[in-house]
CSV table of C-alpha atoms and ligand atoms in Angstrom, one decimal:
chain,number,residue,atom,x,y,z
A,240,MET,CA,4.6,26.6,37.5
A,241,ARG,CA,3.4,27.7,34.2
A,242,SER,CA,-0.3,26.9,34.6
A,243,THR,CA,-0.7,28.8,37.9
A,244,ARG,CA,0.6,32.0,36.3
A,245,PHE,CA,-1.8,32.0,33.5
A,246,SER,CA,-5.0,30.8,35.2
A,247,GLY,CA,-5.5,33.9,37.5
A,248,PRO,CA,-7.2,37.2,36.5
A,249,PHE,CA,-4.8,37.4,33.7
A,250,ASN,CA,-5.2,35.1,30.7
A,251,ARG,CA,-2.3,34.7,28.2
A,252,ARG,CA,-3.5,37.4,25.8
A,253,SER,CA,-3.9,40.0,28.6
A,254,TRP,CA,-0.6,38.8,30.2
A,255,LEU,CA,1.3,39.4,26.9
A,256,ALA,CA,-0.5,42.8,26.5
A,257,ALA,CA,0.5,43.7,30.1
A,258,LEU,CA,4.1,42.6,29.3
A,259,ALA,CA,4.0,44.7,26.0
A,260,GLY,CA,2.9,47.6,28.1
A,261,SER,CA,6.0,47.4,30.3
A,262,MET,CA,8.6,46.9,27.5
A,263,ALA,CA,9.6,49.1,24.6
A,264,LEU,CA,6.7,48.2,22.2
A,265,PRO,CA,8.8,48.7,19.0
A,266,SER,CA,11.1,45.9,20.0
A,267,LEU,CA,8.3,43.5,20.6
A,268,ALA,CA,6.7,44.5,17.3
A,269,GLY,CA,10.1,44.2,15.6
A,270,ALA,CA,11.0,41.0,17.3
A,271,THR,CA,7.8,39.2,16.5
A,272,THR,CA,7.9,40.2,12.8
A,273,ARG,CA,9.7,37.4,11.0
A,274,PRO,CA,12.5,39.0,8.9
A,275,GLU,CA,12.1,38.5,5.2
A,276,ILE,CA,15.8,37.7,4.9
A,277,THR,CA,18.1,36.3,7.7
A,278,LEU,CA,21.8,36.6,7.2
A,279,ARG,CA,23.8,33.8,8.8
A,280,PHE,CA,27.2,35.1,10.0
A,281,SER,CA,29.5,32.4,11.4
A,282,HIS,CA,32.9,33.0,13.1
A,283,VAL,CA,35.3,31.1,15.3
A,284,VAL,CA,36.1,33.5,18.1
A,285,ALA,CA,34.5,34.8,21.3
A,286,GLU,CA,32.1,37.8,21.4
A,287,GLU,CA,34.4,40.0,23.6
A,288,THR,CA,36.9,40.3,20.7
A,289,PRO,CA,37.3,42.8,17.9
A,290,LYS,CA,35.6,40.3,15.5
A,291,GLY,CA,32.9,39.3,17.9
A,292,LEU,CA,32.0,43.0,18.7
A,293,ALA,CA,32.1,44.0,15.0
A,294,ALA,CA,29.7,41.1,14.1
A,295,ASN,CA,27.3,42.2,16.8
A,296,ARG,CA,27.5,45.8,15.8
A,297,PHE,CA,26.7,44.8,12.2
A,298,LYS,CA,23.7,42.9,13.4
A,299,VAL,CA,22.3,45.9,15.3
A,300,LEU,CA,22.9,48.3,12.4
A,301,VAL,CA,21.3,46.0,9.7
A,302,GLU,CA,18.2,45.1,11.8
A,303,GLN,CA,17.6,48.7,12.9
A,304,ARG,CA,18.1,50.2,9.5
A,305,SER,CA,15.9,47.7,7.8
A,306,GLY,CA,13.2,47.9,10.4
A,307,HIS,CA,13.9,44.2,11.2
A,308,ARG,CA,13.0,43.3,7.6
A,309,ILE,CA,16.5,41.9,7.4
A,310,GLY,CA,17.7,39.8,10.3
A,311,VAL,CA,21.3,38.8,11.2
A,312,GLN,CA,22.0,35.6,13.1
A,313,VAL,CA,25.5,35.6,14.4
A,314,TYR,CA,27.1,32.3,15.4
A,315,PRO,CA,30.4,32.9,17.4
A,316,ASN,CA,32.8,30.4,18.8
A,317,ALA,CA,32.6,28.0,15.9
A,318,GLN,CA,29.1,27.1,17.0
A,319,LEU,CA,28.0,26.6,13.4
A,320,TYR,CA,31.2,26.2,11.4
A,321,GLY,CA,34.9,26.2,12.3
A,322,ASP,CA,38.2,26.6,10.6
A,323,HIS,CA,37.9,23.3,8.8
A,324,ASP,CA,34.5,23.9,7.1
A,325,GLU,CA,33.5,27.5,7.2
A,326,MET,CA,34.8,28.4,3.7
A,327,GLN,CA,33.2,25.3,2.2
A,328,ALA,CA,29.9,26.1,3.9
A,329,LEU,CA,30.1,29.6,2.5
A,330,GLN,CA,30.8,28.3,-1.0
A,331,LEU,CA,27.9,25.9,-0.8
A,332,GLY,CA,25.6,28.7,0.5
A,333,ALA,CA,25.0,27.0,3.9
A,334,VAL,CA,26.1,30.3,5.5
A,335,ASP,CA,26.1,33.8,4.2
A,336,LEU,CA,29.0,35.6,5.9
A,337,VAL,CA,32.3,34.5,7.4
A,338,ALA,CA,35.3,36.6,8.6
A,339,PRO,CA,38.3,34.2,8.6
A,340,SER,CA,41.8,35.2,9.5
A,341,LEU,CA,43.8,36.2,6.5
A,342,SER,CA,46.0,33.2,7.3
A,343,LYS,CA,43.2,30.9,6.2
A,344,PHE,CA,42.8,31.8,2.6
A,345,GLY,CA,46.0,30.1,1.3
A,346,ARG,CA,44.5,26.7,1.7
A,347,ILE,CA,41.5,27.5,-0.5
A,348,GLY,CA,43.8,28.5,-3.4
A,349,LEU,CA,44.6,32.1,-2.5
A,350,PRO,CA,48.2,32.0,-1.2
A,351,GLU,CA,48.7,35.7,-1.9
A,352,PHE,CA,46.8,36.4,1.4
A,353,GLU,CA,49.7,34.8,3.3
A,354,LEU,CA,51.7,38.0,2.7
A,355,PHE,CA,50.0,39.2,5.8
A,356,ASP,CA,51.7,36.4,7.8
A,357,LEU,CA,55.3,37.4,7.0
A,358,PRO,CA,56.9,37.9,10.4
A,359,PHE,CA,57.9,41.4,11.5
A,360,LEU,CA,56.6,42.8,8.2
A,361,PHE,CA,54.5,45.6,9.6
A,362,ASP,CA,55.8,48.2,12.1
A,363,ASP,CA,52.3,49.2,13.2
A,364,LEU,CA,48.6,49.1,12.2
A,365,ASN,CA,49.1,52.1,10.0
A,366,ALA,CA,51.4,50.1,7.9
A,367,VAL,CA,48.9,47.3,7.7
A,368,ARG,CA,46.2,49.7,6.6
A,369,ARG,CA,48.3,51.0,3.8
A,370,ILE,CA,47.7,47.6,2.3
A,371,THR,CA,44.2,46.7,3.5
A,372,LEU,CA,42.7,50.1,2.8
A,373,GLY,CA,44.7,50.7,-0.4
A,374,PRO,CA,44.8,49.4,-4.0
A,375,LEU,CA,46.6,46.2,-3.1
A,376,GLY,CA,43.9,45.3,-0.6
A,377,LYS,CA,41.3,45.9,-3.2
A,378,LYS,CA,43.1,43.6,-5.6
A,379,LEU,CA,43.4,40.9,-3.0
A,380,LEU,CA,39.6,41.1,-2.3
A,381,GLN,CA,38.8,41.0,-6.0
A,382,GLY,CA,40.8,37.7,-6.3
A,383,LEU,CA,38.2,36.0,-4.1
A,384,SER,CA,36.0,35.8,-7.1
A,385,ARG,CA,38.2,32.9,-8.3
A,386,GLN,CA,36.6,30.9,-5.5
A,387,GLY,CA,33.0,32.1,-6.1
A,388,LEU,CA,33.3,34.5,-3.2
A,389,VAL,CA,33.0,38.3,-2.7
A,390,GLY,CA,35.4,40.0,-0.4
A,391,LEU,CA,33.6,42.9,1.4
A,392,GLY,CA,36.4,44.3,3.5
A,393,PHE,CA,39.3,43.9,5.9
A,394,PHE,CA,39.6,44.6,9.7
A,395,ASP,CA,42.2,44.1,12.4
A,396,ASN,CA,42.7,42.1,15.5
A,397,GLY,CA,46.3,43.2,16.1
A,398,PHE,CA,49.8,41.9,16.6
A,399,LYS,CA,50.5,38.3,17.8
A,400,GLN,CA,52.3,37.3,20.9
A,401,MET,CA,53.9,33.9,21.7
A,402,SER,CA,52.8,31.7,24.6
A,403,ALA,CA,54.2,28.5,26.1
A,404,ASN,CA,55.1,27.1,29.5
A,405,ARG,CA,58.4,28.9,29.4
A,406,PRO,CA,59.5,32.4,28.4
A,407,LEU,CA,60.1,32.7,24.6
A,408,LEU,CA,62.7,35.5,24.5
A,409,GLU,CA,65.6,34.0,22.6
A,410,LEU,CA,65.9,31.5,19.7
A,411,LYS,CA,67.1,28.7,22.0
A,412,ASP,CA,63.8,29.0,24.0
A,413,PHE,CA,61.8,27.8,20.9
A,414,ALA,CA,63.9,24.7,20.3
A,415,GLY,CA,61.8,21.6,19.8
A,416,LEU,CA,58.5,23.2,21.0
A,417,ARG,CA,55.3,22.0,19.2
A,418,MET,CA,53.5,25.3,18.4
A,419,ARG,CA,49.9,25.4,17.3
A,420,VAL,CA,49.5,27.4,14.1
A,421,GLN,CA,46.8,28.4,11.7
A,422,ALA,CA,46.8,26.7,8.3
A,423,SER,CA,49.4,29.0,6.7
A,424,ARG,CA,52.7,27.9,5.1
A,425,VAL,CA,54.3,31.2,6.0
A,426,ILE,CA,53.5,30.8,9.7
A,427,ALA,CA,54.7,27.2,9.6
A,428,ALA,CA,58.0,28.3,8.0
A,429,GLN,CA,58.3,31.1,10.7
A,430,MET,CA,58.0,28.5,13.4
A,431,ARG,CA,60.6,26.2,11.8
A,432,ALA,CA,63.0,29.2,11.4
A,433,LEU,CA,62.7,29.6,15.1
A,434,GLY,CA,63.5,26.0,15.7
A,435,ALA,CA,60.0,25.0,16.8
A,436,ARG,CA,57.6,22.4,15.2
A,437,PRO,CA,54.4,23.9,13.7
A,438,VAL,CA,51.2,21.9,14.4
A,439,THR,CA,48.2,23.1,12.4
A,440,LEU,CA,45.0,22.9,14.4
A,441,PRO,CA,41.6,24.6,14.2
A,442,PHE,CA,41.3,27.6,16.6
A,443,SER,CA,38.4,26.0,18.5
A,444,GLU,CA,40.7,23.0,19.4
A,445,THR,CA,43.7,25.1,20.5
A,446,ARG,CA,43.0,25.4,24.2
A,447,ARG,CA,42.1,21.7,24.6
A,448,ALA,CA,45.3,20.7,22.7
A,449,LEU,CA,47.4,23.0,25.0
A,450,ALA,CA,45.7,21.6,28.1
A,451,ALA,CA,46.3,18.0,27.0
A,452,GLY,CA,49.9,18.7,26.0
A,453,VAL,CA,49.3,17.8,22.4
A,454,VAL,CA,51.0,21.2,21.7
A,455,ASP,CA,53.3,23.2,23.9
A,456,GLY,CA,52.5,26.7,22.8
A,457,THR,CA,50.9,29.0,20.3
A,458,GLU,CA,50.7,32.5,18.9
A,459,ASN,CA,47.8,35.0,18.9
A,460,PRO,CA,46.8,38.5,19.9
A,461,VAL,CA,46.0,38.8,23.6
A,462,SER,CA,42.3,39.3,23.0
A,463,ASN,CA,42.1,35.7,21.6
A,464,PHE,CA,44.5,34.3,24.2
A,465,TRP,CA,42.4,35.8,27.1
A,466,THR,CA,38.9,35.1,25.7
A,467,GLN,CA,39.8,31.4,25.1
A,468,ALA,CA,41.2,31.2,28.6
A,469,MET,CA,44.5,30.0,27.3
A,470,HIS,CA,46.1,31.7,30.3
A,471,GLU,CA,44.7,28.8,32.4
A,472,VAL,CA,46.9,26.3,30.5
A,473,GLN,CA,50.0,28.5,29.6
A,474,THR,CA,52.3,29.8,32.3
A,475,ASP,CA,54.2,32.4,30.1
A,476,LEU,CA,53.1,35.0,27.5
A,477,SER,CA,56.0,36.7,25.6
A,478,LEU,CA,55.1,40.0,24.0
A,479,THR,CA,56.9,39.4,20.7
A,480,GLU,CA,54.6,41.4,18.5
A,481,HIS,CA,56.2,39.3,15.7
A,482,GLY,CA,53.2,39.1,13.3
A,483,TYR,CA,49.9,40.5,12.4
A,484,LEU,CA,46.4,38.9,12.6
A,485,GLY,CA,43.6,40.4,10.6
A,486,TYR,CA,40.5,39.3,8.8
A,487,ALA,CA,38.5,39.6,5.7
A,488,VAL,CA,34.7,39.5,5.6
A,489,VAL,CA,33.5,37.3,2.8
A,490,THR,CA,30.2,36.3,1.3
A,491,ASN,CA,29.0,34.0,-1.4
A,492,GLN,CA,28.9,35.5,-4.9
A,493,ARG,CA,25.4,34.0,-5.9
A,494,PHE,CA,23.9,35.2,-2.6
A,495,TRP,CA,25.3,38.7,-2.9
A,496,GLN,CA,24.2,39.1,-6.6
A,497,HIS,CA,20.7,37.9,-5.7
A,498,LEU,CA,20.1,40.6,-3.1
A,499,GLN,CA,17.9,43.5,-4.0
A,500,PRO,CA,20.2,46.5,-4.8
A,501,ASP,CA,18.8,48.6,-1.9
A,502,ASP,CA,19.3,45.7,0.5
A,503,ARG,CA,22.8,45.1,-0.7
A,504,ALA,CA,23.7,48.8,-0.2
A,505,LEU,CA,22.2,48.8,3.3
A,506,ILE,CA,24.1,45.6,4.3
A,507,ASN,CA,27.3,46.8,2.8
A,508,GLN,CA,27.1,50.3,4.5
A,509,ALA,CA,26.4,48.6,7.8
A,510,LEU,CA,29.3,46.3,7.3
A,511,GLN,CA,31.8,49.1,6.3
A,512,GLU,CA,30.8,51.0,9.5
A,513,SER,CA,31.2,47.8,11.6
A,514,LEU,CA,34.7,47.2,10.1
A,515,ALA,CA,35.7,50.8,10.9
A,516,PHE,CA,34.4,50.3,14.4
A,517,ALA,CA,36.4,47.1,14.7
A,518,ASN,CA,39.6,48.9,13.7
A,519,GLN,CA,38.9,51.6,16.3
A,520,ILE,CA,38.4,49.2,19.1
A,521,ALA,CA,41.0,46.5,18.2
A,522,ASP,CA,43.9,48.0,20.2
A,523,THR,CA,41.6,48.7,23.2
A,524,GLN,CA,40.3,45.2,23.2
A,525,ASN,CA,43.8,43.8,23.2
A,526,ASP,CA,45.0,46.2,25.9
A,527,ARG,CA,42.0,45.3,28.0
A,528,ALA,CA,42.7,41.6,27.7
A,529,LEU,CA,46.4,42.2,28.7
A,530,GLN,CA,45.2,44.2,31.8
A,531,ALA,CA,42.7,41.4,32.7
A,532,LEU,CA,45.6,38.9,32.3
A,533,ARG,CA,47.8,40.9,34.6
A,534,GLN,CA,45.0,41.0,37.2
A,535,ALA,CA,44.3,37.3,36.9
A,536,GLY,CA,48.0,36.7,37.7
A,537,THR,CA,48.0,33.1,36.3
A,538,THR,CA,50.5,33.9,33.5
A,539,ARG,CA,53.9,35.5,33.6
A,540,ILE,CA,54.1,38.3,31.0
A,541,HIS,CA,57.5,39.0,29.4
A,542,HIS,CA,58.5,42.1,27.5
A,543,LEU,CA,61.3,41.6,25.0
A,544,GLY,CA,64.3,43.9,24.9
A,545,VAL,CA,65.1,45.6,21.6
A,546,ASP,CA,68.1,43.3,21.1
A,547,GLN,CA,66.1,40.2,21.8
A,548,ARG,CA,63.4,41.2,19.3
A,549,ALA,CA,66.1,42.0,16.8
A,550,ARG,CA,67.6,38.5,17.2
A,551,LEU,CA,64.2,36.8,16.6
A,552,ARG,CA,63.6,39.1,13.6
A,553,GLN,CA,66.9,38.1,12.1
A,554,ALA,CA,66.2,34.4,12.6
A,555,VAL,CA,63.0,34.5,10.7
A,556,GLN,CA,64.3,36.9,8.0
A,557,PRO,CA,64.8,34.0,5.4
A,558,VAL,CA,61.1,33.2,5.5
A,559,GLN,CA,60.3,36.1,3.2
A,560,GLN,CA,62.6,34.8,0.5
A,561,GLN,CA,61.6,31.2,1.1
A,562,LEU,CA,57.9,31.9,0.6
A,563,ALA,CA,58.1,34.7,-2.0
A,564,ASP,CA,57.3,32.2,-4.9
A,565,ARG,CA,54.3,30.8,-3.0
A,566,ILE,CA,52.8,34.3,-2.4
A,567,GLY,CA,53.8,35.4,-5.9
A,568,PRO,CA,56.6,37.6,-7.1
A,569,ARG,CA,54.1,40.2,-8.4
A,570,TRP,CA,52.4,40.4,-5.1
A,571,MET,CA,55.7,40.7,-3.3
A,572,SER,CA,56.9,43.6,-5.4
A,573,ASP,CA,53.5,45.4,-5.1
A,574,LEU,CA,53.7,44.8,-1.3
A,575,GLU,CA,57.2,46.3,-1.1
A,576,GLN,CA,56.1,49.3,-3.1
A,577,ALA,CA,53.0,49.9,-1.0
A,578,LEU,CA,54.9,49.7,2.3
A,579,ARG,CA,57.5,52.1,1.0
A,580,GLN,CA,54.8,54.7,0.3
A,581,ALA,CA,54.5,56.8,3.5
B,12,LIG,C1,43.4,31.6,14.9
B,12,LIG,O1,43.1,30.6,14.3
B,12,LIG,O2,44.3,31.6,15.8
B,12,LIG,C2,42.7,32.9,14.7
B,12,LIG,O3,42.7,33.1,13.3
B,12,LIG,C3,41.4,32.9,15.2
B,12,LIG,C4,40.6,34.2,14.8
B,12,LIG,O4,39.8,34.2,14.0
B,12,LIG,O5,41.0,35.2,15.4
């Protein structure tokens, strides 16, 4: 097929010129210029999620503002690295940016981040942002330097729901269920307090494990549930809103320090705007996913009554006390104070 096309009145050069004539020349020029720096941004979720959309927005802003001198290569869906190796890859410099869930920092020696996993801690996203956009959030990000990392900022996905092949409305409904969880001691304790058995698995293996019956259920905001097609292997989604899922964007200290100051400023500005964008769209993305789920009609969606939610909340209340030492008494008292401030 190829040879016919190029052998006619058009030779390759004139064909490319003709093509250039029909497309926006700047992009051709930009696209063919090899960027001086290419940032590798790896994450584990789909593109149609708050994180996926924020990463793509970041790419567009950096490339546009640097005139394509700086490129961004985004690797979604754990294509490059997954939950089990993305942090190590970052520390080794094999990737430049990751945006793990806040639940995944405990296992690399930063248990204070598991404060975000405390069940029923935040009434709404405003309460979350009193932490993430306030002095406590800043202190948490500074702590990443202990692991040779630089924390660049936080952003939301939203509140988690529970899924299984039965409604999860009362404590008895959780009895004996194997529930997939992120590698967080707080979330594991939450599941045990509900009478379920926590099973830690990488995100990218969750749907397969549900389909194979290795686990019976899981927890996640609807945008993750929908974009991973978990609705095809779970008959019931219970809108518990029992916990928060958010992220921190992290880079490697050496990489960040070696950037030219102007480039670092450009990248950081583009990132801060992309995080603000993610926070703006997070709710909408989850609402859209819930709507799509309703339309798909494969999964029964259950709303909890006020009393039902209060009973679940009471059952997991002891988790805060149990894990306070792990998170750190100082962090716990700062958290309480920050949440009290209206
Ligand atoms: C999970 O592992 O369930 C989530 O943290 C995935 C993600 O990054 O949203």
